[in-house]
Short mmCIF file of C-alpha atoms in Angstrom, two decimals:
data_model
loop_
_atom_site.label_atom_id
_atom_site.label_comp_id
_atom_site.label_asym_id
_atom_site.label_seq_id
_atom_site.Cartn_x
_atom_site.Cartn_y
_atom_site.Cartn_z
CA MET A 1354 39.95 -9.24 51.00
CA ASN A 1355 39.30 -6.51 53.57
CA ILE A 1356 38.42 -2.94 52.57
CA ARG A 1357 41.00 -1.44 54.94
CA SER A 1358 43.59 -3.56 53.20
CA ILE A 1359 42.27 -2.45 49.81
CA ALA A 1360 42.69 1.16 50.86
CA ALA A 1361 46.25 0.43 51.90
CA VAL A 1362 47.08 -1.30 48.65
CA LEU A 1363 45.43 1.23 46.39
CA GLY A 1364 45.95 4.44 48.33
CA LEU A 1365 42.24 5.15 48.61
CA PRO A 1366 41.13 8.21 50.56
CA ALA A 1367 41.22 7.96 54.33
CA LEU A 1368 37.45 8.48 54.34
CA LEU A 1369 36.97 4.83 53.37
CA LEU A 1370 38.91 3.71 56.40
CA GLY A 1371 36.25 5.14 58.65
CA LEU A 1372 33.69 2.86 57.02
CA VAL A 1373 35.17 -0.34 58.45
CA GLY A 1374 34.94 -1.99 61.84
CA THR A 1375 37.83 -3.11 63.96
CA ALA A 1376 38.46 -6.44 62.20
CA ALA A 1377 41.80 -5.28 60.77
CA ALA A 1378 44.57 -2.87 61.56
CA ALA A 1379 45.44 -0.10 59.12
CA VAL A 1380 48.15 -0.98 56.64
CA PRO A 1381 50.46 1.70 55.24
CA THR A 1382 50.50 2.40 51.51
CA PRO A 1383 53.00 0.10 49.80
CA ALA A 1384 56.21 1.29 48.28
CA SER A 1385 55.97 2.35 44.65
CA SER A 1386 58.49 -0.27 43.61
CA THR A 1387 56.87 -2.80 41.27
CA VAL A 1388 57.56 -6.51 41.53
CA LYS A 1389 58.36 -7.99 38.14
CA HIS A 1390 60.29 -11.22 38.43
CA SER A 1391 61.42 -13.88 40.87
CA VAL A 1392 64.97 -15.01 41.54
CA ASP A 1393 64.20 -18.24 39.65
CA ASP A 1394 63.38 -16.60 36.32
CA GLY A 1395 66.59 -17.78 34.73
CA GLN A 1396 65.69 -21.36 35.61
CA CYS A 1397 62.13 -21.28 34.28
CA ASP A 1398 60.37 -21.68 31.01
CA GLN A 1399 56.70 -21.02 30.36
CA ILE A 1400 55.63 -24.65 30.57
CA ARG A 1401 57.96 -26.63 32.81
CA PHE A 1402 59.63 -23.90 34.89
CA LEU A 1403 62.94 -25.79 34.50
CA SER A 1404 65.35 -26.13 31.62
CA ALA A 1405 66.98 -29.52 31.09
CA THR A 1406 70.20 -28.32 32.73
CA SER A 1407 68.33 -26.92 35.70
CA ALA A 1408 66.27 -30.07 36.00
CA ASN A 1409 69.42 -32.19 36.24
CA SER A 1410 70.80 -29.82 38.84
CA ALA A 1411 67.53 -29.99 40.79
CA LYS A 1412 67.66 -33.80 40.76
CA SER A 1413 71.16 -33.82 42.16
CA SER A 1414 70.23 -31.43 44.96
CA LYS A 1415 67.15 -33.51 45.79
CA PRO A 1416 64.69 -30.67 46.46
CA THR A 1417 61.57 -31.36 48.50
CA ALA A 1418 58.83 -32.64 46.21
CA PHE A 1419 55.56 -30.74 46.57
CA PRO A 1420 56.73 -28.43 49.37
CA ALA A 1421 54.19 -27.35 51.99
CA ARG A 1422 55.42 -23.76 51.67
CA ILE A 1423 55.99 -22.00 48.36
CA GLU A 1424 57.82 -18.70 48.37
CA LEU A 1425 56.46 -15.86 46.26
CA PRO A 1426 58.51 -12.86 45.11
CA ASN A 1427 59.15 -10.31 47.85
CA GLY A 1428 56.68 -7.44 47.71
CA PHE A 1429 54.27 -9.37 45.47
CA GLN A 1430 51.16 -8.95 47.66
CA PRO A 1431 49.13 -11.97 46.49
CA GLU A 1432 45.36 -12.32 46.73
CA GLY A 1433 43.88 -14.80 44.27
CA ILE A 1434 44.94 -18.34 43.38
CA ALA A 1435 44.00 -20.78 40.62
CA ILE A 1436 45.46 -24.22 39.92
CA ARG A 1437 45.62 -25.95 36.55
CA GLY A 1438 47.49 -29.23 36.35
CA SER A 1439 50.31 -29.02 38.87
CA THR A 1440 50.84 -25.28 38.39
CA ALA A 1441 49.41 -22.57 40.64
CA TYR A 1442 48.74 -19.04 39.46
CA PHE A 1443 48.65 -15.94 41.65
CA GLY A 1444 47.60 -12.34 41.06
CA SER A 1445 49.43 -9.33 42.51
CA LEU A 1446 47.60 -6.49 44.23
CA VAL A 1447 50.55 -4.21 43.44
CA ASP A 1448 50.40 -4.09 39.66
CA GLY A 1449 48.34 -7.06 38.50
CA ASP A 1450 51.24 -9.31 37.51
CA ILE A 1451 50.41 -13.03 37.23
CA TYR A 1452 52.95 -15.37 38.83
CA ALA A 1453 53.01 -19.10 38.10
CA ALA A 1454 54.62 -21.64 40.44
CA SER A 1455 55.18 -25.36 40.09
CA LEU A 1456 53.53 -27.20 42.98
CA ARG A 1457 56.07 -29.97 42.50
CA THR A 1458 59.20 -27.82 42.94
CA GLY A 1459 57.99 -24.47 44.27
CA ARG A 1460 59.86 -22.66 41.47
CA GLY A 1461 58.04 -20.01 39.51
CA LYS A 1462 58.05 -16.91 37.36
CA VAL A 1463 55.90 -13.99 36.26
CA ILE A 1464 54.07 -15.16 33.13
CA SER A 1465 51.97 -12.06 32.46
CA GLN A 1466 52.82 -8.45 33.13
CA GLY A 1467 49.99 -6.66 34.91
CA PRO A 1468 48.18 -3.56 33.69
CA GLY A 1469 49.43 -1.52 36.67
CA THR A 1470 46.22 -2.13 38.63
CA PRO A 1471 45.37 -5.00 41.00
CA SER A 1472 44.58 -8.55 40.05
CA VAL A 1473 42.27 -9.95 42.72
CA GLY A 1474 40.36 -13.26 42.43
CA LEU A 1475 41.15 -15.58 39.53
CA LYS A 1476 40.06 -18.91 38.08
CA ALA A 1477 41.54 -21.18 35.41
CA ASP A 1478 39.34 -22.78 32.78
CA ASN A 1479 39.98 -26.00 30.85
CA ARG A 1480 41.18 -24.11 27.78
CA GLY A 1481 44.36 -22.71 29.27
CA ARG A 1482 42.92 -19.32 30.24
CA LEU A 1483 42.82 -17.33 33.44
CA TRP A 1484 39.77 -15.23 34.31
CA ILE A 1485 40.83 -12.33 36.53
CA ALA A 1486 38.86 -9.87 38.67
CA GLY A 1487 40.13 -6.32 38.31
CA GLY A 1488 39.24 -4.75 41.66
CA PRO A 1489 38.70 -0.96 41.62
CA THR A 1490 38.84 -0.75 37.83
CA GLY A 1491 35.42 -2.40 37.56
CA THR A 1492 36.81 -4.80 34.98
CA GLY A 1493 37.62 -8.43 34.32
CA ARG A 1494 40.13 -9.86 31.87
CA VAL A 1495 41.12 -13.18 30.34
CA VAL A 1496 44.79 -14.13 30.02
CA ASP A 1497 46.35 -16.92 27.97
CA ILE A 1498 48.35 -19.08 30.41
CA ARG A 1499 50.85 -20.14 27.74
CA THR A 1500 51.69 -16.74 26.28
CA GLY A 1501 50.65 -14.36 29.07
CA LYS A 1502 48.73 -12.25 26.56
CA ILE A 1503 45.42 -10.62 27.42
CA LEU A 1504 42.81 -12.31 25.22
CA LYS A 1505 39.85 -10.18 26.26
CA SER A 1506 39.05 -7.32 28.64
CA TYR A 1507 35.58 -6.62 29.97
CA SER A 1508 34.15 -3.43 31.44
CA LEU A 1509 31.76 -4.87 34.02
CA THR A 1510 30.49 -1.65 35.56
CA GLY A 1511 30.83 2.10 35.29
CA VAL A 1512 29.31 2.71 38.71
CA ALA A 1513 31.55 4.01 41.50
CA PRO A 1514 32.69 2.91 43.96
CA THR A 1515 33.40 -0.58 42.70
CA PHE A 1516 35.66 -3.44 43.67
CA VAL A 1517 35.36 -6.49 41.42
CA ASN A 1518 36.64 -9.05 43.88
CA ASP A 1519 36.24 -12.68 42.86
CA VAL A 1520 35.16 -14.92 40.00
CA VAL A 1521 33.74 -18.41 39.45
CA LEU A 1522 33.16 -20.30 36.21
CA SER A 1523 29.98 -22.17 35.31
CA LYS A 1524 29.40 -24.18 32.13
CA ASN A 1525 28.58 -21.15 30.03
CA ALA A 1526 29.58 -18.03 31.97
CA ALA A 1527 32.01 -16.33 34.29
CA TRP A 1528 30.47 -14.71 37.38
CA PHE A 1529 32.11 -11.83 39.27
CA THR A 1530 31.33 -10.30 42.68
CA ASP A 1531 31.50 -6.61 43.51
CA THR A 1532 32.29 -5.84 47.13
CA SER A 1533 31.19 -2.23 46.80
CA GLN A 1534 27.95 -2.74 44.86
CA PRO A 1535 24.83 -4.91 45.48
CA ALA A 1536 25.33 -6.80 42.22
CA ILE A 1537 27.13 -9.62 40.49
CA TYR A 1538 28.28 -9.61 36.87
CA GLN A 1539 27.84 -12.28 34.22
CA VAL A 1540 30.17 -12.73 31.26
CA PRO A 1541 28.59 -15.29 28.92
CA ILE A 1542 30.91 -17.82 27.25
CA GLY A 1543 30.04 -19.03 23.74
CA ARG A 1544 30.14 -22.46 22.17
CA ASN A 1545 33.51 -24.19 22.29
CA GLY A 1546 34.66 -21.63 24.85
CA LYS A 1547 34.38 -18.65 22.52
CA LEU A 1548 35.01 -15.32 24.26
CA LEU A 1549 32.01 -13.09 23.67
CA THR A 1550 31.73 -9.33 24.08
CA THR A 1551 28.53 -9.06 26.15
CA THR A 1552 28.22 -8.66 29.91
CA ARG A 1553 25.23 -8.51 32.24
CA THR A 1554 24.73 -6.82 35.59
CA VAL A 1555 22.52 -8.80 38.00
CA PRO A 1556 21.29 -6.69 40.96
CA LEU A 1557 21.06 -8.58 44.25
CA THR A 1558 17.67 -8.61 45.98
CA GLY A 1559 15.90 -10.78 48.56
CA ASP A 1560 17.64 -11.61 51.85
CA TYR A 1561 20.89 -9.86 50.94
CA VAL A 1562 21.15 -6.40 52.50
CA HIS A 1563 23.94 -4.23 51.16
CA ASP A 1564 25.90 -2.33 53.80
CA PRO A 1565 27.42 0.82 52.27
CA THR A 1566 29.74 1.19 55.27
CA GLY A 1567 30.85 -2.45 55.42
CA PHE A 1568 32.54 -5.10 53.32
CA ASN A 1569 30.02 -6.97 51.20
CA GLY A 1570 30.05 -9.64 48.48
CA ASN A 1571 33.43 -11.32 48.35
CA GLY A 1572 34.02 -15.01 47.49
CA ILE A 1573 31.74 -16.79 45.04
CA THR A 1574 31.11 -20.41 44.05
CA LEU A 1575 28.42 -22.65 42.58
CA THR A 1576 25.88 -24.66 44.55
CA PRO A 1577 26.52 -28.44 44.58
CA ASP A 1578 23.82 -29.02 41.97
CA GLY A 1579 25.36 -26.32 39.75
CA ARG A 1580 22.08 -24.47 39.31
CA ALA A 1581 22.78 -21.39 41.42
CA LEU A 1582 25.55 -19.37 43.00
CA ILE A 1583 26.71 -18.84 46.59
CA ILE A 1584 28.41 -15.65 47.76
CA VAL A 1585 29.79 -14.69 51.16
CA GLN A 1586 29.21 -11.26 52.70
CA SER A 1587 32.35 -10.57 54.72
CA SER A 1588 30.94 -7.96 57.08
CA THR A 1589 28.01 -10.10 58.28
CA GLY A 1590 29.49 -13.59 57.84
CA PHE A 1591 26.37 -14.65 55.93
CA LEU A 1592 26.30 -16.97 52.95
CA PHE A 1593 23.66 -16.31 50.30
CA LYS A 1594 22.33 -18.54 47.56
CA VAL A 1595 21.82 -16.41 44.43
CA ASN A 1596 19.45 -17.12 41.58
CA PRO A 1597 21.71 -16.34 38.60
CA ARG A 1598 18.79 -15.38 36.37
CA THR A 1599 16.97 -12.98 38.71
CA GLY A 1600 19.52 -12.03 41.38
CA VAL A 1601 17.08 -13.01 44.14
CA THR A 1602 19.05 -14.19 47.19
CA LYS A 1603 18.22 -16.44 50.11
CA ARG A 1604 20.44 -16.73 53.17
CA VAL A 1605 22.02 -20.17 53.51
CA ASP A 1606 20.91 -21.81 56.76
CA LEU A 1607 24.07 -22.44 58.82
CA GLY A 1608 22.31 -22.41 62.17
CA ALA A 1609 24.16 -20.08 64.52
CA THR A 1610 27.41 -20.35 62.55
CA LEU A 1611 28.80 -17.26 60.84
CA MET A 1612 31.51 -17.11 58.19
CA THR A 1613 33.12 -14.08 59.83
CA SER A 1614 35.84 -12.49 57.65
CA GLY A 1615 34.76 -14.78 54.81
CA ASP A 1616 36.90 -14.39 51.70
CA GLY A 1617 37.63 -16.90 48.92
CA MET A 1618 35.60 -20.11 48.66
CA LEU A 1619 36.09 -23.51 47.04
CA LEU A 1620 33.44 -26.17 46.45
CA ILE A 1621 34.44 -29.83 46.07
CA GLY A 1622 31.40 -32.06 45.75
CA ARG A 1623 29.16 -30.91 48.59
CA THR A 1624 32.03 -29.72 50.77
CA LEU A 1625 32.51 -25.96 50.84
CA TYR A 1626 35.79 -24.47 52.03
CA VAL A 1627 35.47 -20.85 53.21
CA VAL A 1628 38.65 -18.88 53.91
CA GLN A 1629 38.26 -16.66 56.98
CA ASN A 1630 41.15 -14.35 56.34
CA PHE A 1631 41.77 -12.42 59.57
CA LEU A 1632 40.80 -15.47 61.65
CA ASN A 1633 43.62 -17.41 59.94
CA GLN A 1634 41.43 -20.43 59.32
CA VAL A 1635 39.38 -22.28 56.74
CA ALA A 1636 35.82 -23.30 57.62
CA VAL A 1637 34.75 -26.66 56.22
CA VAL A 1638 31.00 -26.71 55.57
CA LYS A 1639 28.88 -29.62 54.36
CA LEU A 1640 26.08 -28.37 52.11
CA ASN A 1641 22.89 -29.98 50.95
CA ARG A 1642 22.56 -30.56 47.21
CA THR A 1643 20.76 -27.30 46.46
CA GLY A 1644 22.95 -25.13 48.68
CA THR A 1645 20.15 -23.90 50.93
CA LYS A 1646 21.52 -25.43 54.14
CA GLY A 1647 24.95 -26.25 55.54
CA THR A 1648 26.68 -27.60 58.64
CA LEU A 1649 30.10 -26.58 59.91
CA VAL A 1650 32.15 -29.80 60.05
CA ARG A 1651 35.49 -28.45 61.27
CA THR A 1652 37.99 -25.65 60.83
CA ILE A 1653 41.50 -25.89 59.40
CA THR A 1654 44.32 -23.86 60.94
CA ASP A 1655 48.07 -23.85 60.38
CA PRO A 1656 51.06 -21.95 61.83
CA GLY A 1657 51.92 -20.92 58.26
CA PHE A 1658 48.73 -18.90 57.85
CA ASP A 1659 49.17 -15.11 57.87
CA VAL A 1660 45.85 -13.70 56.62
CA PRO A 1661 45.15 -16.21 53.84
CA THR A 1662 42.67 -14.91 51.31
CA THR A 1663 41.77 -17.54 48.73
CA VAL A 1664 42.06 -21.29 48.23
CA ALA A 1665 42.54 -23.89 45.50
CA ALA A 1666 43.03 -27.65 45.65
CA PHE A 1667 45.50 -30.15 44.24
CA GLY A 1668 45.11 -33.78 45.24
CA ARG A 1669 44.52 -34.00 48.98
CA ARG A 1670 45.95 -30.56 49.63
CA LEU A 1671 44.57 -27.04 49.82
CA TYR A 1672 46.85 -24.18 48.80
CA LEU A 1673 46.35 -20.69 50.27
CA PRO A 1674 48.29 -17.49 49.48
CA ASN A 1675 48.96 -15.32 52.53
CA ALA A 1676 48.15 -11.68 51.87
CA ARG A 1677 49.58 -10.59 55.24
CA PHE A 1678 47.23 -7.60 55.43
CA SER A 1679 48.33 -6.91 59.03
CA THR A 1680 51.95 -6.50 57.94
CA PRO A 1681 53.07 -3.18 56.42
CA PRO A 1682 53.70 -3.94 52.73
CA THR A 1683 57.03 -2.92 51.24
CA ALA A 1684 59.03 -3.97 48.19
CA THR A 1685 60.97 -6.43 50.38
CA THR A 1686 58.11 -7.89 52.44
CA PRO A 1687 58.12 -11.70 52.07
CA TYR A 1688 55.01 -13.55 50.90
CA TRP A 1689 54.31 -17.26 50.63
CA VAL A 1690 51.74 -19.96 49.97
CA THR A 1691 50.75 -22.47 52.64
CA ALA A 1692 49.62 -26.01 51.77
CA VAL A 1693 47.44 -27.97 54.21
CA ARG A 1694 45.59 -31.27 54.05
CA ARG A 1695 41.93 -30.92 53.22
#
């Protein structure tokens, strides 16, 4: 996400606004009203989102299966997305609530009340847990998808300013970016998925140059061979391969191509999808196995895009929440998810 938008969401001092370029328009501070539930709450349960009665009613009304547009609660201000099974999960920049929506029906509900601070990037693991980046709090947390309870909270940094922006999962760790600091954070995961208490700060060195007046490390993913990480620096449009042990970075060779306004990323095989938020498009990049070189194959656009931030896949579709950073946020501002073919 964009730092001007962060300032709008969080009410940061106007000084920060002078640190950004002209990529985005200023967005007023949102109303204090907190989004808590959707209009479909009465029709949802934690697992299926539909009671038996509601399911019969839905069958008779013949709703569109797997709609290309999923409505989110008004005023929700989404940023991150994760998909597990046929359910998508979204974090709110308003108060950190986690909203779950069925991709099959579009119906959803808030499954976890937020801590009153933003939920930014998130990922689902194969144990029914969401890993969530905590933005300006410098924290990450793990939420049980079934119960909505916080299983573990992590203090990733005490350095200010900080904005823990996105997260990716490897076999034995969760990795978080910090847009305001030249570092990434590792949260080791124990045997059988055990949640440990330790964290590690990995300073970024090498080709990466931190810009204290710009917007830095944002989206994060693994390399195709799974041995390293790739981050995008939004302000420069550069991709960097990161050695997870040392923090040494090397710029990914994309030729003359830049990932301008790069935000969330998704790797499927050797195909990397990079969301370019204010450009309202997704860049499709073919990487080599080690992630040192890539070629832009095409870009995906859609009339339903309105500053999409992050991306997740289900079947042959990509799903992107629209943060609408150019639209003044209020308690009644509509938000939605756009599905496109990948």
